[in-house]
Amino acid sequence: MNRILVFMILVFTMGQAMPQDPMTHHVTVNSDGSFTPQYVYVNHGDTVIWHFCKNTDNIVPVDSLGKEEGLIFQYKPFNSTDPNEFTGPLPVAVSGIFTQSPESPPAGFEIYNLGESACEPAAFANNQFLCSTGEDFATMDWTWQQTGITGVNIRMRWNEINTAPGVYDWSVLDREIRKAVENGKMYNLTFKAGAQGTPDWIFNPVIAGDRKVTPVTVQMVKDNGISCFVPWKMGSPSDSNYLYHYFEMWKAAAAHLKEKNAYYRALAYVKPSGLNEISPENKLPRGCNSICSVVDCNDRAWAEEGKYTPQAVYTFYSKQTALLAELFPEKYMSYMLIQNGFPLINNYSEYKEPLTEPLPGPLEQTVTILKNGRLEHGLRFVVQHNGVGPRPQDRNPPMDPCPNEGIHPAVGPFAYAGMGCPNPFVLREGERGQITGFQTVNASGDALNPATVSNPVELESAIRNVWENSDAIFMEIYEQRFWEAEMTGPVLDPDATGRTIGEWNELFHQRRLDFWPDLPNPFPLSHYHVFEYNHQQPGENQVFYYVNASATSTERTDNPYGAVIVLPSGPNFIGNLNDSGRRETVRCYPNPFEESFTVHYSLEKPGLVEMVLMDVMGRAHDVLVSAYKTPGEYTVEYAGIGSNKQQLPPGVYFLRTTIAGDITVSKIIKTLNKHP
């Protein structure tokens, strides 16, 4: 029997494929983003489990664009129907603390030292302050890099991204999502319409054609009721063309996000919206204001110009949430409520006497929307309120504590709105078993707004208000308050809990696990996938490259990476070492190599020797030996130039050595040539 003597790093034996039970392979994700082992060889039906270093690690399949110091790659599209779609984890019911992206005004913050800028500061910390002088809609890089938050609530304006029918500009959104992905963060996403976000072109018959939206002109008071905004043109929920345009935007957004699996994976909540005033919250201008000279009654405008009905509002949100559930099947949606948020008009588009039917109650439309969402989508319909402030007993003057303080699960009776407690509509949804969240009130205000969260102490009290008086699992806070708290603390209030935002973030994660144990952990320390062999070229190895997206970048050339190689069945596949009683081996050195390598082998008996260099797909690149050999020691020098007369590119190769039908495969790694 011929025998090949080998002294090498890694050996694989090839032979007749034998049926075997599925196996489980374990991979460690290292702190630098690399993987141990880097290459995993599996058969159809085998499971790979990745063990994370931290709970922000993830596994993202990529397409290789080449290798230099490491992998150069691009993200693959996300395809939930592909049995080998192993992007993950895909977090659901995401918990923790999110900061707010800038939206109104859109300019992001920049950090200045005292004396460097004459802007009106948004926050102070030691000898520094924030100014709204940055890029539009940009969260600070500093914020994305902080470990104490789960992510950012990205607020986009519909008209900023949808500039014409079927025309979209995703550059700003992509810029922010890339930061989320590369910093191991999640993001929430909403598209605002209303006064600042509705595209003008939807009202233009030349541009919109048959899909022209009939404008509804409304006007709102400002400055505490002593003046009015300029009139706004808005779309009505009764206008099918308005629904068409807003929903087409969501379809385009979903398709775009799925073009990059890492971008889609990092999405936490999508937020139904589209009926707005100034913020993305679900609320329309309503009521009559005699001081406004152009539109003295918004309810009249909605009734007469917009043919508004409550049923149209219910249909708008039912259709939108059904669409979001279809477009984002792995995601939850969070409805931002305003309890008295819609015009008081009946289903005959009547807003005043005489009435064919009574007007809806002030809260009725919001109550119905919440009920429909709960019944139609179950836990996937999350409810949040964007107006929580400090605890009532921490205000000036102090108010009575919330009646349900410290009771979990939270049960009524709940305090009415305006008493300083979390919104009772959200609390009641939580009592019914729904997932809930909150957002703090605006980060700045005056004496007329005592609920303002304007410093770290008030931020601590607002977080405690949510923590002690609700079952919410996430909060959204303003970026300037987060920066201020981290730079001056990071303890928010030494005289209260003594906690940092990062510690509160972890508490919300633990609450999510405790209160919803039947749902998957959104931030597990492992991820697994069962692989199938479904290669379009039977007989070739099926190779899947992947990265930890939180430790890599498409703009780098030194990315650590791993690969899962699914092996075909048949007599010539790369399998695991067997226990056939002997092990054919080859000595290859140096390994890894830059330019050339040497192969040493010895024969005990004469026989036919064939030595073929193959890539990971099983394709032959060169034949090193194909001859009958007598017993003895042999050395083969290989210069690293393939049969196409070109230098082999860096990567993983296999040297398949065949002697009298016995096959041994040795893994060889070619690195970047650093000495041209």
mmCIF file of C-alpha atoms in Angstrom, residues 208-390:
data_model
loop_
_atom_site.group_PDB
_atom_site.id
_atom_site.type_symbol
_atom_site.label_atom_id
_atom_site.label_comp_id
_atom_site.label_asym_id
_atom_site.label_seq_id
_atom_site.Cartn_x
_atom_site.Cartn_y
_atom_site.Cartn_z
ATOM 1 C CA ALA A 208 -48.743 63.056 -10.105
ATOM 2 C CA GLY A 209 -51.134 62.633 -13.046
ATOM 3 C CA ASP A 210 -54.146 60.487 -12.243
ATOM 4 C CA ARG A 211 -52.668 59.943 -8.781
ATOM 5 C CA LYS A 212 -53.000 63.620 -7.857
ATOM 6 C CA VAL A 213 -53.972 64.149 -4.211
ATOM 7 C CA THR A 214 -56.704 66.672 -3.413
ATOM 8 C CA PRO A 215 -55.120 69.118 -0.949
ATOM 9 C CA VAL A 216 -56.692 69.978 2.393
ATOM 10 C CA THR A 217 -55.600 73.429 3.595
ATOM 11 C CA VAL A 218 -55.275 73.703 7.376
ATOM 12 C CA GLN A 219 -53.782 76.211 9.790
ATOM 13 C CA MET A 220 -52.617 75.888 13.391
ATOM 14 C CA VAL A 221 -52.107 78.347 16.206
ATOM 15 C CA LYS A 222 -48.715 78.814 17.848
ATOM 16 C CA ASP A 223 -47.042 80.923 20.528
ATOM 17 C CA ASN A 224 -49.582 79.796 23.126
ATOM 18 C CA GLY A 225 -52.517 80.753 20.936
ATOM 19 C CA ILE A 226 -51.602 84.328 20.051
ATOM 20 C CA SER A 227 -50.533 83.737 16.423
ATOM 21 C CA CYS A 228 -50.850 81.190 13.624
ATOM 22 C CA PHE A 229 -48.575 79.108 11.439
ATOM 23 C CA VAL A 230 -48.743 79.699 7.721
ATOM 24 C CA PRO A 231 -51.367 77.425 6.105
ATOM 25 C CA TRP A 232 -50.366 73.875 5.199
ATOM 26 C CA LYS A 233 -51.464 71.569 2.396
ATOM 27 C CA MET A 234 -52.081 68.018 3.566
ATOM 28 C CA GLY A 235 -53.561 64.786 2.259
ATOM 29 C CA SER A 236 -56.723 63.228 3.639
ATOM 30 C CA PRO A 237 -57.042 59.599 4.797
ATOM 31 C CA SER A 238 -60.201 59.475 2.656
ATOM 32 C CA ASP A 239 -58.143 60.104 -0.493
ATOM 33 C CA SER A 240 -57.093 56.795 -2.048
ATOM 34 C CA ASN A 241 -54.323 58.574 -3.942
ATOM 35 C CA TYR A 242 -52.818 59.789 -0.684
ATOM 36 C CA LEU A 243 -52.766 56.233 0.644
ATOM 37 C CA TYR A 244 -51.231 55.046 -2.595
ATOM 38 C CA HIS A 245 -48.290 57.457 -2.451
ATOM 39 C CA TYR A 246 -47.527 56.970 1.243
ATOM 40 C CA PHE A 247 -47.743 53.202 0.981
ATOM 41 C CA GLU A 248 -45.583 53.127 -2.163
ATOM 42 C CA MET A 249 -42.928 54.947 -0.173
ATOM 43 C CA TRP A 250 -43.035 52.230 2.507
ATOM 44 C CA LYS A 251 -42.769 49.527 -0.169
ATOM 45 C CA ALA A 252 -39.724 51.221 -1.646
ATOM 46 C CA ALA A 253 -38.170 51.608 1.802
ATOM 47 C CA ALA A 254 -38.633 47.921 2.608
ATOM 48 C CA ALA A 255 -37.135 46.850 -0.715
ATOM 49 C CA HIS A 256 -34.195 49.183 -0.184
ATOM 50 C CA LEU A 257 -33.455 48.010 3.350
ATOM 51 C CA LYS A 258 -33.540 44.380 2.234
ATOM 52 C CA GLU A 259 -30.896 45.085 -0.394
ATOM 53 C CA LYS A 260 -28.386 44.913 2.481
ATOM 54 C CA ASN A 261 -29.037 42.185 5.017
ATOM 55 C CA ALA A 262 -27.108 43.996 7.753
ATOM 56 C CA TYR A 263 -29.270 47.093 7.308
ATOM 57 C CA TYR A 264 -32.449 45.063 7.570
ATOM 58 C CA ARG A 265 -31.207 43.065 10.555
ATOM 59 C CA ALA A 266 -30.482 46.228 12.572
ATOM 60 C CA LEU A 267 -34.057 47.534 12.209
ATOM 61 C CA ALA A 268 -35.875 47.336 15.545
ATOM 62 C CA TYR A 269 -39.301 48.957 15.074
ATOM 63 C CA VAL A 270 -41.120 50.382 12.074
ATOM 64 C CA LYS A 271 -43.532 53.138 13.043
ATOM 65 C CA PRO A 272 -46.913 53.603 11.363
ATOM 66 C CA SER A 273 -47.403 57.272 10.596
ATOM 67 C CA GLY A 274 -48.532 59.514 7.730
ATOM 68 C CA LEU A 275 -51.308 61.495 9.438
ATOM 69 C CA ASN A 276 -49.277 64.163 11.202
ATOM 70 C CA GLU A 277 -49.065 67.767 12.307
ATOM 71 C CA ILE A 278 -45.430 68.717 12.961
ATOM 72 C CA SER A 279 -44.081 65.593 14.661
ATOM 73 C CA PRO A 280 -44.261 61.965 13.412
ATOM 74 C CA GLU A 281 -46.907 61.212 16.040
ATOM 75 C CA ASN A 282 -50.315 60.167 14.765
ATOM 76 C CA LYS A 283 -52.292 63.379 14.998
ATOM 77 C CA LEU A 284 -53.942 65.809 12.578
ATOM 78 C CA PRO A 285 -54.587 69.563 12.914
ATOM 79 C CA ARG A 286 -58.085 69.875 14.340
ATOM 80 C CA GLY A 287 -60.505 72.268 15.969
ATOM 81 C CA CYS A 288 -61.550 75.797 15.094
ATOM 82 C CA ASN A 289 -59.347 78.832 15.783
ATOM 83 C CA SER A 290 -60.965 82.148 15.055
ATOM 84 C CA ILE A 291 -57.649 84.003 15.283
ATOM 85 C CA CYS A 292 -56.342 82.285 12.129
ATOM 86 C CA SER A 293 -57.357 84.384 9.146
ATOM 87 C CA VAL A 294 -56.908 81.816 6.360
ATOM 88 C CA VAL A 295 -58.395 78.691 7.938
ATOM 89 C CA ASP A 296 -60.528 79.464 10.961
ATOM 90 C CA CYS A 297 -61.791 75.881 11.352
ATOM 91 C CA ASN A 298 -59.656 72.840 10.526
ATOM 92 C CA ASP A 299 -62.561 70.465 11.135
ATOM 93 C CA ARG A 300 -64.501 72.227 8.393
ATOM 94 C CA ALA A 301 -61.525 71.903 6.034
ATOM 95 C CA TRP A 302 -61.201 68.173 6.690
ATOM 96 C CA ALA A 303 -64.937 67.610 6.319
ATOM 97 C CA GLU A 304 -65.503 69.656 3.182
ATOM 98 C CA GLU A 305 -62.175 69.481 1.326
ATOM 99 C CA GLY A 306 -60.931 66.132 2.592
ATOM 100 C CA LYS A 307 -64.216 64.185 2.903
ATOM 101 C CA TYR A 308 -62.792 63.009 6.215
ATOM 102 C CA THR A 309 -64.488 60.178 8.134
ATOM 103 C CA PRO A 310 -63.377 58.155 11.170
ATOM 104 C CA GLN A 311 -63.809 54.983 9.129
ATOM 105 C CA ALA A 312 -61.305 56.327 6.600
ATOM 106 C CA VAL A 313 -58.804 56.830 9.442
ATOM 107 C CA TYR A 314 -59.332 53.280 10.667
ATOM 108 C CA THR A 315 -58.889 51.962 7.135
ATOM 109 C CA PHE A 316 -55.732 54.046 6.653
ATOM 110 C CA TYR A 317 -54.065 52.499 9.694
ATOM 111 C CA SER A 318 -55.404 48.975 9.168
ATOM 112 C CA LYS A 319 -54.105 48.954 5.608
ATOM 113 C CA GLN A 320 -50.807 50.503 6.645
ATOM 114 C CA THR A 321 -50.140 48.090 9.503
ATOM 115 C CA ALA A 322 -51.129 45.130 7.311
ATOM 116 C CA LEU A 323 -48.682 46.378 4.703
ATOM 117 C CA LEU A 324 -45.907 46.841 7.260
ATOM 118 C CA ALA A 325 -46.537 43.371 8.657
ATOM 119 C CA GLU A 326 -46.177 41.970 5.137
ATOM 120 C CA LEU A 327 -43.151 44.055 4.166
ATOM 121 C CA PHE A 328 -41.307 43.511 7.455
ATOM 122 C CA PRO A 329 -42.432 40.044 8.624
ATOM 123 C CA GLU A 330 -39.550 39.741 11.090
ATOM 124 C CA LYS A 331 -40.219 43.136 12.720
ATOM 125 C CA TYR A 332 -42.594 44.696 15.236
ATOM 126 C CA MET A 333 -44.324 48.044 14.669
ATOM 127 C CA SER A 334 -44.752 50.819 17.233
ATOM 128 C CA TYR A 335 -47.756 53.144 17.036
ATOM 129 C CA MET A 336 -47.074 56.636 18.458
ATOM 130 C CA LEU A 337 -50.372 57.778 19.924
ATOM 131 C CA ILE A 338 -51.845 61.167 20.690
ATOM 132 C CA GLN A 339 -55.009 60.371 22.611
ATOM 133 C CA ASN A 340 -57.096 63.313 21.364
ATOM 134 C CA GLY A 341 -55.460 63.487 17.980
ATOM 135 C CA PHE A 342 -58.093 63.553 15.252
ATOM 136 C CA PRO A 343 -60.820 65.908 14.009
ATOM 137 C CA LEU A 344 -64.291 65.406 15.489
ATOM 138 C CA ILE A 345 -66.132 64.535 12.282
ATOM 139 C CA ASN A 346 -68.633 61.729 11.779
ATOM 140 C CA ASN A 347 -68.869 59.137 9.013
ATOM 141 C CA TYR A 348 -71.054 61.467 6.942
ATOM 142 C CA SER A 349 -68.214 64.030 6.877
ATOM 143 C CA GLU A 350 -70.262 66.264 9.192
ATOM 144 C CA TYR A 351 -68.577 68.378 11.837
ATOM 145 C CA LYS A 352 -71.452 70.494 13.174
ATOM 146 C CA GLU A 353 -75.213 70.484 13.514
ATOM 147 C CA PRO A 354 -77.369 69.275 11.911
ATOM 148 C CA LEU A 355 -75.843 65.785 12.253
ATOM 149 C CA THR A 356 -76.962 62.535 10.654
ATOM 150 C CA GLU A 357 -75.119 60.674 13.406
ATOM 151 C CA PRO A 358 -73.324 61.872 16.563
ATOM 152 C CA LEU A 359 -69.758 63.082 16.378
ATOM 153 C CA PRO A 360 -67.125 60.678 17.742
ATOM 154 C CA GLY A 361 -65.924 61.291 21.266
ATOM 155 C CA PRO A 362 -62.571 63.116 21.630
ATOM 156 C CA LEU A 363 -60.739 59.855 22.391
ATOM 157 C CA GLU A 364 -62.822 57.418 20.370
ATOM 158 C CA GLN A 365 -60.751 57.347 17.190
ATOM 159 C CA THR A 366 -57.482 56.656 19.004
ATOM 160 C CA VAL A 367 -59.152 53.958 21.125
ATOM 161 C CA THR A 368 -60.459 52.259 17.976
ATOM 162 C CA ILE A 369 -57.090 52.400 16.209
ATOM 163 C CA LEU A 370 -55.402 50.770 19.212
ATOM 164 C CA LYS A 371 -58.082 48.087 19.428
ATOM 165 C CA ASN A 372 -57.839 47.290 15.719
ATOM 166 C CA GLY A 373 -54.056 47.082 15.855
ATOM 167 C CA ARG A 374 -54.144 44.747 18.828
ATOM 168 C CA LEU A 375 -56.754 42.464 17.259
ATOM 169 C CA GLU A 376 -55.181 42.445 13.799
ATOM 170 C CA HIS A 377 -51.517 41.991 14.771
ATOM 171 C CA GLY A 378 -51.308 40.830 18.374
ATOM 172 C CA LEU A 379 -47.981 41.482 20.074
ATOM 173 C CA ARG A 380 -46.483 42.879 16.888
ATOM 174 C CA PHE A 381 -48.591 46.012 17.403
ATOM 175 C CA VAL A 382 -46.620 47.941 20.014
ATOM 176 C CA VAL A 383 -48.008 51.137 21.547
ATOM 177 C CA GLN A 384 -45.950 54.109 22.683
ATOM 178 C CA HIS A 385 -46.535 57.659 23.886
ATOM 179 C CA ASN A 386 -44.095 60.477 23.223
ATOM 180 C CA GLY A 387 -44.570 62.706 26.214
ATOM 181 C CA VAL A 388 -43.345 61.233 29.480
ATOM 182 C CA GLY A 389 -41.752 63.629 31.953
ATOM 183 C CA PRO A 390 -40.389 63.459 35.500
#
